[in-house]
PDB file of C-alpha atoms in Angstrom:
ATOM      1  CA  UNK U   1      -5.643 -12.177  21.499  1.00  0.00           C
ATOM      2  CA  UNK U   2      -6.483  -9.139  18.704  1.00  0.00           C
ATOM      3  CA  UNK U   3      -9.187  -7.319  19.245  1.00  0.00           C
ATOM      4  CA  UNK U   4     -11.465  -6.125  15.745  1.00  0.00           C
ATOM      5  CA  UNK U   5     -13.898  -4.196  15.503  1.00  0.00           C
ATOM      6  CA  UNK U   6     -16.227  -5.971  13.437  1.00  0.00           C
ATOM      7  CA  UNK U   7     -16.385  -9.243  12.516  1.00  0.00           C
ATOM      8  CA  UNK U   8     -14.622 -10.734   9.628  1.00  0.00           C
ATOM      9  CA  UNK U   9     -17.089 -12.306   7.890  1.00  0.00           C
ATOM     10  CA  UNK U  10     -15.464 -11.442   4.623  1.00  0.00           C
ATOM     11  CA  UNK U  11     -13.164 -15.057   4.679  1.00  0.00           C
ATOM     12  CA  UNK U  12     -12.795 -15.291   0.329  1.00  0.00           C
ATOM     13  CA  UNK U  13      -9.944 -13.148  -0.113  1.00  0.00           C
ATOM     14  CA  UNK U  14     -11.239 -12.042  -3.761  1.00  0.00           C
ATOM     15  CA  UNK U  15     -13.943  -9.956  -2.968  1.00  0.00           C
ATOM     16  CA  UNK U  16     -12.983  -8.693   0.567  1.00  0.00           C
ATOM     17  CA  UNK U  17     -13.946  -5.035   1.184  1.00  0.00           C
ATOM     18  CA  UNK U  18     -13.384  -4.903   5.142  1.00  0.00           C
ATOM     19  CA  UNK U  19     -10.479  -3.886   7.435  1.00  0.00           C
ATOM     20  CA  UNK U  20     -11.088  -6.384   9.312  1.00  0.00           C
ATOM     21  CA  UNK U  21     -11.741  -8.926   6.562  1.00  0.00           C
ATOM     22  CA  UNK U  22      -8.392  -8.294   5.762  1.00  0.00           C
ATOM     23  CA  UNK U  23      -6.535  -8.486   8.764  1.00  0.00           C
ATOM     24  CA  UNK U  24      -7.337 -12.380   9.083  1.00  0.00           C
ATOM     25  CA  UNK U  25      -6.881 -13.655   5.481  1.00  0.00           C
ATOM     26  CA  UNK U  26      -3.842 -11.723   5.196  1.00  0.00           C
ATOM     27  CA  UNK U  27      -2.407 -14.240   8.615  1.00  0.00           C
ATOM     28  CA  UNK U  28      -4.253 -16.978   6.239  1.00  0.00           C
ATOM     29  CA  UNK U  29      -2.819 -16.930   2.375  1.00  0.00           C
ATOM     30  CA  UNK U  30      -0.448 -15.582   0.947  1.00  0.00           C
ATOM     31  CA  UNK U  31       0.748 -13.387  -2.511  1.00  0.00           C
ATOM     32  CA  UNK U  32       2.961 -14.339  -5.445  1.00  0.00           C
ATOM     33  CA  UNK U  33       4.972 -11.171  -3.491  1.00  0.00           C
ATOM     34  CA  UNK U  34       5.007  -8.779  -1.417  1.00  0.00           C
ATOM     35  CA  UNK U  35       5.365  -5.978   0.096  1.00  0.00           C
ATOM     36  CA  UNK U  36       8.437  -4.088   2.532  1.00  0.00           C
ATOM     37  CA  UNK U  37       8.248  -1.516   4.782  1.00  0.00           C
ATOM     38  CA  UNK U  38       8.498   1.292   2.050  1.00  0.00           C
ATOM     39  CA  UNK U  39       6.435  -0.444  -0.097  1.00  0.00           C
ATOM     40  CA  UNK U  40       8.989  -1.548  -2.158  1.00  0.00           C
ATOM     41  CA  UNK U  41       8.222  -5.083  -4.461  1.00  0.00           C
ATOM     42  CA  UNK U  42       9.626  -8.018  -3.123  1.00  0.00           C
ATOM     43  CA  UNK U  43       9.449 -11.888  -2.994  1.00  0.00           C
ATOM     44  CA  UNK U  44       6.005 -13.478  -1.778  1.00  0.00           C
ATOM     45  CA  UNK U  45       5.428 -16.714  -2.835  1.00  0.00           C
ATOM     46  CA  UNK U  46       7.677 -16.457  -6.021  1.00  0.00           C
ATOM     47  CA  UNK U  47      10.871 -14.157  -6.729  1.00  0.00           C
ATOM     48  CA  UNK U  48      10.756 -11.151  -8.288  1.00  0.00           C
ATOM     49  CA  UNK U  49      10.466 -12.251 -12.141  1.00  0.00           C
ATOM     50  CA  UNK U  50      11.990 -11.920 -15.368  1.00  0.00           C
ATOM     51  CA  UNK U  51      10.821  -9.110 -17.893  1.00  0.00           C
ATOM     52  CA  UNK U  52      10.844  -9.725 -21.146  1.00  0.00           C
ATOM     53  CA  UNK U  53      12.533  -6.133 -22.529  1.00  0.00           C
ATOM     54  CA  UNK U  54       9.573  -4.860 -24.050  1.00  0.00           C
ATOM     55  CA  UNK U  55       7.516  -5.025 -20.853  1.00  0.00           C
ATOM     56  CA  UNK U  56       5.165  -7.603 -21.866  1.00  0.00           C
ATOM     57  CA  UNK U  57       6.375 -11.081 -20.241  1.00  0.00           C
ATOM     58  CA  UNK U  58       6.684 -12.247 -16.531  1.00  0.00           C
ATOM     59  CA  UNK U  59       7.810 -14.708 -15.665  1.00  0.00           C
ATOM     60  CA  UNK U  60       7.947 -15.776 -11.727  1.00  0.00           C
ATOM     61  CA  UNK U  61       9.662 -18.654 -10.201  1.00  0.00           C
ATOM     62  CA  UNK U  62       7.528 -20.110  -7.586  1.00  0.00           C
ATOM     63  CA  UNK U  63       9.911 -21.073  -4.143  1.00  0.00           C
ATOM     64  CA  UNK U  64       9.909 -24.574  -4.176  1.00  0.00           C
ATOM     65  CA  UNK U  65       7.997 -27.472  -0.804  1.00  0.00           C
ATOM     66  CA  UNK U  66       5.288 -24.679  -0.311  1.00  0.00           C
ATOM     67  CA  UNK U  67       1.761 -26.930   0.515  1.00  0.00           C
ATOM     68  CA  UNK U  68      -1.171 -25.590   1.050  1.00  0.00           C
ATOM     69  CA  UNK U  69      -2.347 -25.749   4.725  1.00  0.00           C
ATOM     70  CA  UNK U  70      -4.786 -29.095   4.298  1.00  0.00           C
ATOM     71  CA  UNK U  71      -1.471 -30.221   2.940  1.00  0.00           C
ATOM     72  CA  UNK U  72      -1.861 -30.465  -1.399  1.00  0.00           C
ATOM     73  CA  UNK U  73       1.600 -28.608  -2.832  1.00  0.00           C
ATOM     74  CA  UNK U  74       1.102 -24.846  -4.477  1.00  0.00           C
ATOM     75  CA  UNK U  75       1.988 -25.124  -7.638  1.00  0.00           C
ATOM     76  CA  UNK U  76       1.882 -22.337 -11.103  1.00  0.00           C
ATOM     77  CA  UNK U  77      -1.633 -24.347 -11.343  1.00  0.00           C
ATOM     78  CA  UNK U  78      -3.204 -22.976  -8.695  1.00  0.00           C
ATOM     79  CA  UNK U  79      -1.427 -19.325  -9.346  1.00  0.00           C
ATOM     80  CA  UNK U  80      -2.559 -19.347 -12.556  1.00  0.00           C
ATOM     81  CA  UNK U  81      -6.503 -20.831 -11.039  1.00  0.00           C
ATOM     82  CA  UNK U  82      -5.815 -18.306  -8.797  1.00  0.00           C
ATOM     83  CA  UNK U  83      -5.411 -15.832 -11.342  1.00  0.00           C
ATOM     84  CA  UNK U  84      -8.117 -16.462 -14.099  1.00  0.00           C
ATOM     85  CA  UNK U  85     -10.239 -16.660 -11.607  1.00  0.00           C
ATOM     86  CA  UNK U  86     -10.403 -12.676 -10.343  1.00  0.00           C
ATOM     87  CA  UNK U  87     -10.044 -11.822 -14.003  1.00  0.00           C
ATOM     88  CA  UNK U  88     -13.127 -13.248 -14.400  1.00  0.00           C
ATOM     89  CA  UNK U  89     -16.241 -10.673 -14.364  1.00  0.00           C
ATOM     90  CA  UNK U  90     -17.662 -13.500 -12.505  1.00  0.00           C
ATOM     91  CA  UNK U  91     -15.288 -13.157 -10.067  1.00  0.00           C
ATOM     92  CA  UNK U  92     -16.121  -9.806  -8.337  1.00  0.00           C
ATOM     93  CA  UNK U  93     -12.624  -9.644  -6.969  1.00  0.00           C
ATOM     94  CA  UNK U  94     -11.992  -6.748  -5.781  1.00  0.00           C
ATOM     95  CA  UNK U  95      -7.976  -6.823  -7.680  1.00  0.00           C
ATOM     96  CA  UNK U  96      -9.494  -7.347 -11.541  1.00  0.00           C
ATOM     97  CA  UNK U  97      -9.445  -4.289 -12.053  1.00  0.00           C
ATOM     98  CA  UNK U  98      -5.473  -3.733 -11.328  1.00  0.00           C
ATOM     99  CA  UNK U  99      -4.968  -7.007 -13.273  1.00  0.00           C
ATOM    100  CA  UNK U 100      -6.912  -4.663 -16.907  1.00  0.00           C
ATOM    101  CA  UNK U 101      -3.474  -5.422 -18.407  1.00  0.00           C
ATOM    102  CA  UNK U 102      -2.921  -8.079 -17.793  1.00  0.00           C
ATOM    103  CA  UNK U 103      -3.496 -10.818 -21.301  1.00  0.00           C
ATOM    104  CA  UNK U 104      -3.121 -14.602 -20.890  1.00  0.00           C
ATOM    105  CA  UNK U 105      -1.670 -16.562 -17.673  1.00  0.00           C
ATOM    106  CA  UNK U 106       0.481 -19.241 -18.585  1.00  0.00           C
ATOM    107  CA  UNK U 107       2.192 -22.448 -16.772  1.00  0.00           C
ATOM    108  CA  UNK U 108       5.156 -23.949 -18.300  1.00  0.00           C
ATOM    109  CA  UNK U 109       6.152 -26.343 -15.406  1.00  0.00           C
ATOM    110  CA  UNK U 110       4.972 -26.745 -11.601  1.00  0.00           C
ATOM    111  CA  UNK U 111       7.493 -23.693 -11.019  1.00  0.00           C
ATOM    112  CA  UNK U 112       7.251 -21.233 -13.773  1.00  0.00           C
ATOM    113  CA  UNK U 113       3.845 -19.019 -14.301  1.00  0.00           C
ATOM    114  CA  UNK U 114       4.538 -16.427 -17.418  1.00  0.00           C
ATOM    115  CA  UNK U 115       1.819 -13.748 -17.700  1.00  0.00           C
ATOM    116  CA  UNK U 116       1.397 -11.635 -21.199  1.00  0.00           C
ATOM    117  CA  UNK U 117       0.657  -7.647 -20.501  1.00  0.00           C
ATOM    118  CA  UNK U 118      -1.438  -6.011 -23.727  1.00  0.00           C
ATOM    119  CA  UNK U 119       0.402  -2.730 -22.544  1.00  0.00           C
ATOM    120  CA  UNK U 120       3.653  -1.888 -20.489  1.00  0.00           C
ATOM    121  CA  UNK U 121       2.001  -1.891 -16.888  1.00  0.00           C
ATOM    122  CA  UNK U 122       4.605  -0.646 -14.157  1.00  0.00           C
ATOM    123  CA  UNK U 123       1.992  -0.759 -11.446  1.00  0.00           C
ATOM    124  CA  UNK U 124       1.503  -4.914 -12.126  1.00  0.00           C
ATOM    125  CA  UNK U 125       3.975  -5.457  -9.016  1.00  0.00           C
ATOM    126  CA  UNK U 126       2.292  -4.146  -6.620  1.00  0.00           C
ATOM    127  CA  UNK U 127      -1.244  -5.483  -7.660  1.00  0.00           C
ATOM    128  CA  UNK U 128      -0.062  -8.814  -7.564  1.00  0.00           C
ATOM    129  CA  UNK U 129       1.047  -8.217  -3.090  1.00  0.00           C
ATOM    130  CA  UNK U 130      -1.824  -8.140  -0.754  1.00  0.00           C
ATOM    131  CA  UNK U 131      -4.986 -10.463   0.432  1.00  0.00           C
ATOM    132  CA  UNK U 132      -7.062  -9.937  -1.901  1.00  0.00           C
ATOM    133  CA  UNK U 133      -4.496 -11.401  -5.133  1.00  0.00           C
ATOM    134  CA  UNK U 134      -4.001 -14.520  -2.575  1.00  0.00           C
ATOM    135  CA  UNK U 135      -2.870 -17.360  -4.450  1.00  0.00           C
ATOM    136  CA  UNK U 136      -5.648 -19.978  -3.414  1.00  0.00           C
ATOM    137  CA  UNK U 137      -5.945 -24.045  -4.311  1.00  0.00           C
ATOM    138  CA  UNK U 138      -7.124 -25.081  -7.711  1.00  0.00           C
ATOM    139  CA  UNK U 139      -8.724 -28.353  -6.412  1.00  0.00           C
ATOM    140  CA  UNK U 140     -11.233 -27.210  -3.642  1.00  0.00           C
ATOM    141  CA  UNK U 141     -14.337 -25.083  -4.102  1.00  0.00           C
ATOM    142  CA  UNK U 142     -15.065 -21.204  -3.941  1.00  0.00           C
ATOM    143  CA  UNK U 143     -18.159 -22.085  -1.927  1.00  0.00           C
ATOM    144  CA  UNK U 144     -16.194 -24.252  -0.018  1.00  0.00           C
ATOM    145  CA  UNK U 145     -13.569 -21.642   1.400  1.00  0.00           C
ATOM    146  CA  UNK U 146     -15.939 -19.203   1.928  1.00  0.00           C
ATOM    147  CA  UNK U 147     -16.621 -20.222   6.011  1.00  0.00           C
ATOM    148  CA  UNK U 148     -13.291 -22.535   5.608  1.00  0.00           C
ATOM    149  CA  UNK U 149     -10.657 -20.730   3.295  1.00  0.00           C
ATOM    150  CA  UNK U 150      -7.540 -23.554   3.341  1.00  0.00           C
ATOM    151  CA  UNK U 151      -4.372 -20.955   2.318  1.00  0.00           C
ATOM    152  CA  UNK U 152       0.179 -20.681   2.891  1.00  0.00           C
ATOM    153  CA  UNK U 153       0.133 -18.095   5.440  1.00  0.00           C
ATOM    154  CA  UNK U 154       1.419 -18.643   8.844  1.00  0.00           C
ATOM    155  CA  UNK U 155      -1.814 -19.373  10.585  1.00  0.00           C
ATOM    156  CA  UNK U 156      -4.185 -21.555   8.731  1.00  0.00           C
ATOM    157  CA  UNK U 157      -7.987 -21.389   9.751  1.00  0.00           C
ATOM    158  CA  UNK U 158      -9.205 -23.067  13.226  1.00  0.00           C
ATOM    159  CA  UNK U 159     -12.842 -22.675  13.534  1.00  0.00           C
ATOM    160  CA  UNK U 160     -14.904 -19.050  13.252  1.00  0.00           C
ATOM    161  CA  UNK U 161     -17.865 -17.919  16.022  1.00  0.00           C
ATOM    162  CA  UNK U 162     -20.231 -15.368  13.960  1.00  0.00           C
ATOM    163  CA  UNK U 163     -19.888 -11.988  15.486  1.00  0.00           C
ATOM    164  CA  UNK U 164     -17.072 -13.958  18.453  1.00  0.00           C
ATOM    165  CA  UNK U 165     -14.686 -14.960  17.511  1.00  0.00           C
ATOM    166  CA  UNK U 166     -11.933 -16.562  14.387  1.00  0.00           C
ATOM    167  CA  UNK U 167      -9.646 -18.522  15.984  1.00  0.00           C
ATOM    168  CA  UNK U 168      -6.595 -19.064  13.694  1.00  0.00           C
ATOM    169  CA  UNK U 169      -3.562 -22.146  14.746  1.00  0.00           C
ATOM    170  CA  UNK U 170       0.131 -21.954  13.359  1.00  0.00           C
ATOM    171  CA  UNK U 171       1.401 -23.136   9.853  1.00  0.00           C
ATOM    172  CA  UNK U 172       4.556 -25.981  11.007  1.00  0.00           C
ATOM    173  CA  UNK U 173       4.824 -25.771   7.174  1.00  0.00           C
ATOM    174  CA  UNK U 174       4.813 -22.117   6.555  1.00  0.00           C
ATOM    175  CA  UNK U 175       7.790 -21.207   3.473  1.00  0.00           C
ATOM    176  CA  UNK U 176       9.180 -18.476   5.579  1.00  0.00           C
ATOM    177  CA  UNK U 177       9.841 -20.393   9.254  1.00  0.00           C
ATOM    178  CA  UNK U 178       7.953 -21.262  12.259  1.00  0.00           C
ATOM    179  CA  UNK U 179       5.598 -18.381  13.692  1.00  0.00           C
ATOM    180  CA  UNK U 180       5.825 -17.273  16.399  1.00  0.00           C
ATOM    181  CA  UNK U 181       2.733 -17.221  18.209  1.00  0.00           C
ATOM    182  CA  UNK U 182       1.160 -20.760  18.901  1.00  0.00           C
ATOM    183  CA  UNK U 183      -2.293 -19.835  17.801  1.00  0.00           C
ATOM    184  CA  UNK U 184      -4.366 -16.509  17.475  1.00  0.00           C
ATOM    185  CA  UNK U 185      -7.474 -14.928  17.836  1.00  0.00           C
ATOM    186  CA  UNK U 186      -9.728 -12.260  16.363  1.00  0.00           C
ATOM    187  CA  UNK U 187     -11.731 -10.764  19.560  1.00  0.00           C
ATOM    188  CA  UNK U 188     -14.949  -8.957  18.399  1.00  0.00           C
ATOM    189  CA  UNK U 189     -15.579  -5.720  20.122  1.00  0.00           C
ATOM    190  CA  UNK U 190     -17.424  -3.195  18.661  1.00  0.00           C
ATOM    191  CA  UNK U 191     -17.598  -0.380  21.012  1.00  0.00           C
ATOM    192  CA  UNK U 192     -13.866   1.477  21.232  1.00  0.00           C
ATOM    193  CA  UNK U 193     -14.114   2.436  24.558  1.00  0.00           C
ATOM    194  CA  UNK U 194     -15.219  -1.571  25.682  1.00  0.00           C
ATOM    195  CA  UNK U 195     -12.315  -2.236  22.812  1.00  0.00           C
ATOM    196  CA  UNK U 196      -9.633   1.094  25.416  1.00  0.00           C
ATOM    197  CA  UNK U 197     -10.873  -1.101  28.559  1.00  0.00           C
ATOM    198  CA  UNK U 198      -9.679  -4.564  26.799  1.00  0.00           C
ATOM    199  CA  UNK U 199      -6.072  -3.189  25.835  1.00  0.00           C
ATOM    200  CA  UNK U 200      -5.469  -1.985  29.573  1.00  0.00           C
ATOM    201  CA  UNK U 201      -7.126  -4.895  31.349  1.00  0.00           C
ATOM    202  CA  UNK U 202      -4.688  -7.475  29.295  1.00  0.00           C
ATOM    203  CA  UNK U 203      -8.178  -8.616  27.596  1.00  0.00           C
ATOM    204  CA  UNK U 204      -6.781  -8.881  23.965  1.00  0.00           C
ATOM    205  CA  UNK U 205      -2.746  -7.919  23.264  1.00  0.00           C
ATOM    206  CA  UNK U 206      -3.577  -5.240  20.719  1.00  0.00           C
ATOM    207  CA  UNK U 207      -6.358  -3.847  18.815  1.00  0.00           C
ATOM    208  CA  UNK U 208      -6.371  -0.983  15.669  1.00  0.00           C
ATOM    209  CA  UNK U 209      -8.402   2.055  16.437  1.00  0.00           C
ATOM    210  CA  UNK U 210      -9.323   4.581  12.700  1.00  0.00           C
ATOM    211  CA  UNK U 211     -10.108   6.864  14.984  1.00  0.00           C
ATOM    212  CA  UNK U 212      -6.152   7.738  16.564  1.00  0.00           C
ATOM    213  CA  UNK U 213      -7.491  10.278  19.140  1.00  0.00           C
ATOM    214  CA  UNK U 214      -9.302   7.311  20.687  1.00  0.00           C
ATOM    215  CA  UNK U 215      -6.067   5.350  20.532  1.00  0.00           C
ATOM    216  CA  UNK U 216      -3.982   7.000  21.840  1.00  0.00           C
ATOM    217  CA  UNK U 217      -6.170   7.236  24.985  1.00  0.00           C
ATOM    218  CA  UNK U 218      -5.020   3.063  25.340  1.00  0.00           C
ATOM    219  CA  UNK U 219      -2.371   4.676  25.967  1.00  0.00           C
ATOM    220  CA  UNK U 220      -1.065   2.976  29.808  1.00  0.00           C
ATOM    221  CA  UNK U 221       2.217   2.125  31.484  1.00  0.00           C
ATOM    222  CA  UNK U 222       1.400  -1.479  30.621  1.00  0.00           C
ATOM    223  CA  UNK U 223      -0.202   0.037  26.711  1.00  0.00           C
ATOM    224  CA  UNK U 224       2.145   1.299  24.458  1.00  0.00           C
ATOM    225  CA  UNK U 225       0.178   2.773  20.547  1.00  0.00           C
ATOM    226  CA  UNK U 226       1.620   3.379  17.696  1.00  0.00           C
ATOM    227  CA  UNK U 227       0.214   5.820  14.378  1.00  0.00           C
ATOM    228  CA  UNK U 228      -0.539   3.768  10.940  1.00  0.00           C
ATOM    229  CA  UNK U 229      -1.439   5.209   7.426  1.00  0.00           C
ATOM    230  CA  UNK U 230       0.442   8.475   8.544  1.00  0.00           C
ATOM    231  CA  UNK U 231      -0.539  10.389   5.607  1.00  0.00           C
ATOM    232  CA  UNK U 232      -4.782   9.177   4.525  1.00  0.00           C
ATOM    233  CA  UNK U 233      -6.661   7.861   7.665  1.00  0.00           C
ATOM    234  CA  UNK U 234      -6.172   8.617  11.247  1.00  0.00           C
ATOM    235  CA  UNK U 235      -5.980   4.839  12.679  1.00  0.00           C
ATOM    236  CA  UNK U 236      -3.898   3.429  15.250  1.00  0.00           C
ATOM    237  CA  UNK U 237      -2.649   0.587  16.708  1.00  0.00           C
ATOM    238  CA  UNK U 238      -2.224  -0.195  20.637  1.00  0.00           C
ATOM    239  CA  UNK U 239      -0.933  -2.943  21.341  1.00  0.00           C
ATOM    240  CA  UNK U 240      -0.009  -4.407  25.852  1.00  0.00           C
ATOM    241  CA  UNK U 241       3.678  -4.263  25.762  1.00  0.00           C
ATOM    242  CA  UNK U 242       5.847  -7.779  25.797  1.00  0.00           C
ATOM    243  CA  UNK U 243       4.364  -8.689  22.747  1.00  0.00           C
TER     244      UNK U 243
END
């Protein structure tokens, strides 16, 4: 069980700005590329692209056999749809500015996507990582996805009880292999002191604190604290040992 400090009310990944929503959606959705531990872009749903000599054309090859948690196949149509939607002003997508160099997206066949740029953009690959550029199923309405997400990540959305919890279940067909846990529950605990108590008692197994001092106060014989985002925030992650 994962403790979060606020309800994850933003369930459409393209417009999710709250950390809590991104934490949940990061388990449900996949992006075209990922970042490694050194924040370098690596393979995600697609392999790293072939780039034209002029730096204006990026050709991505999608991994084969990837499906969404509703059983539908994930192919180049979904990638083109997703990027086009992110670029549409009406979507109000967070990543629209990051992809502003994109001129057009084409899908020559089911496994290939070509992104054409107006001008070379060294930040393009990084912009295609993370939940805000997640790939969504083109055959499902956005209104439906705002309440019941359908992605290709390690876990599938099960249910949400407003201001209490969100439950995810293992995606047995996850393209990177079987996830370790059969289910994952995010429990909303708004008060830091209550979160610390929940960790110490074992009510939750892991939590993120924006204040590293508060995170350290959770440390005990059974709880380990790690500092993350050292250069930008004072955020800390506390987890019970044995996870």
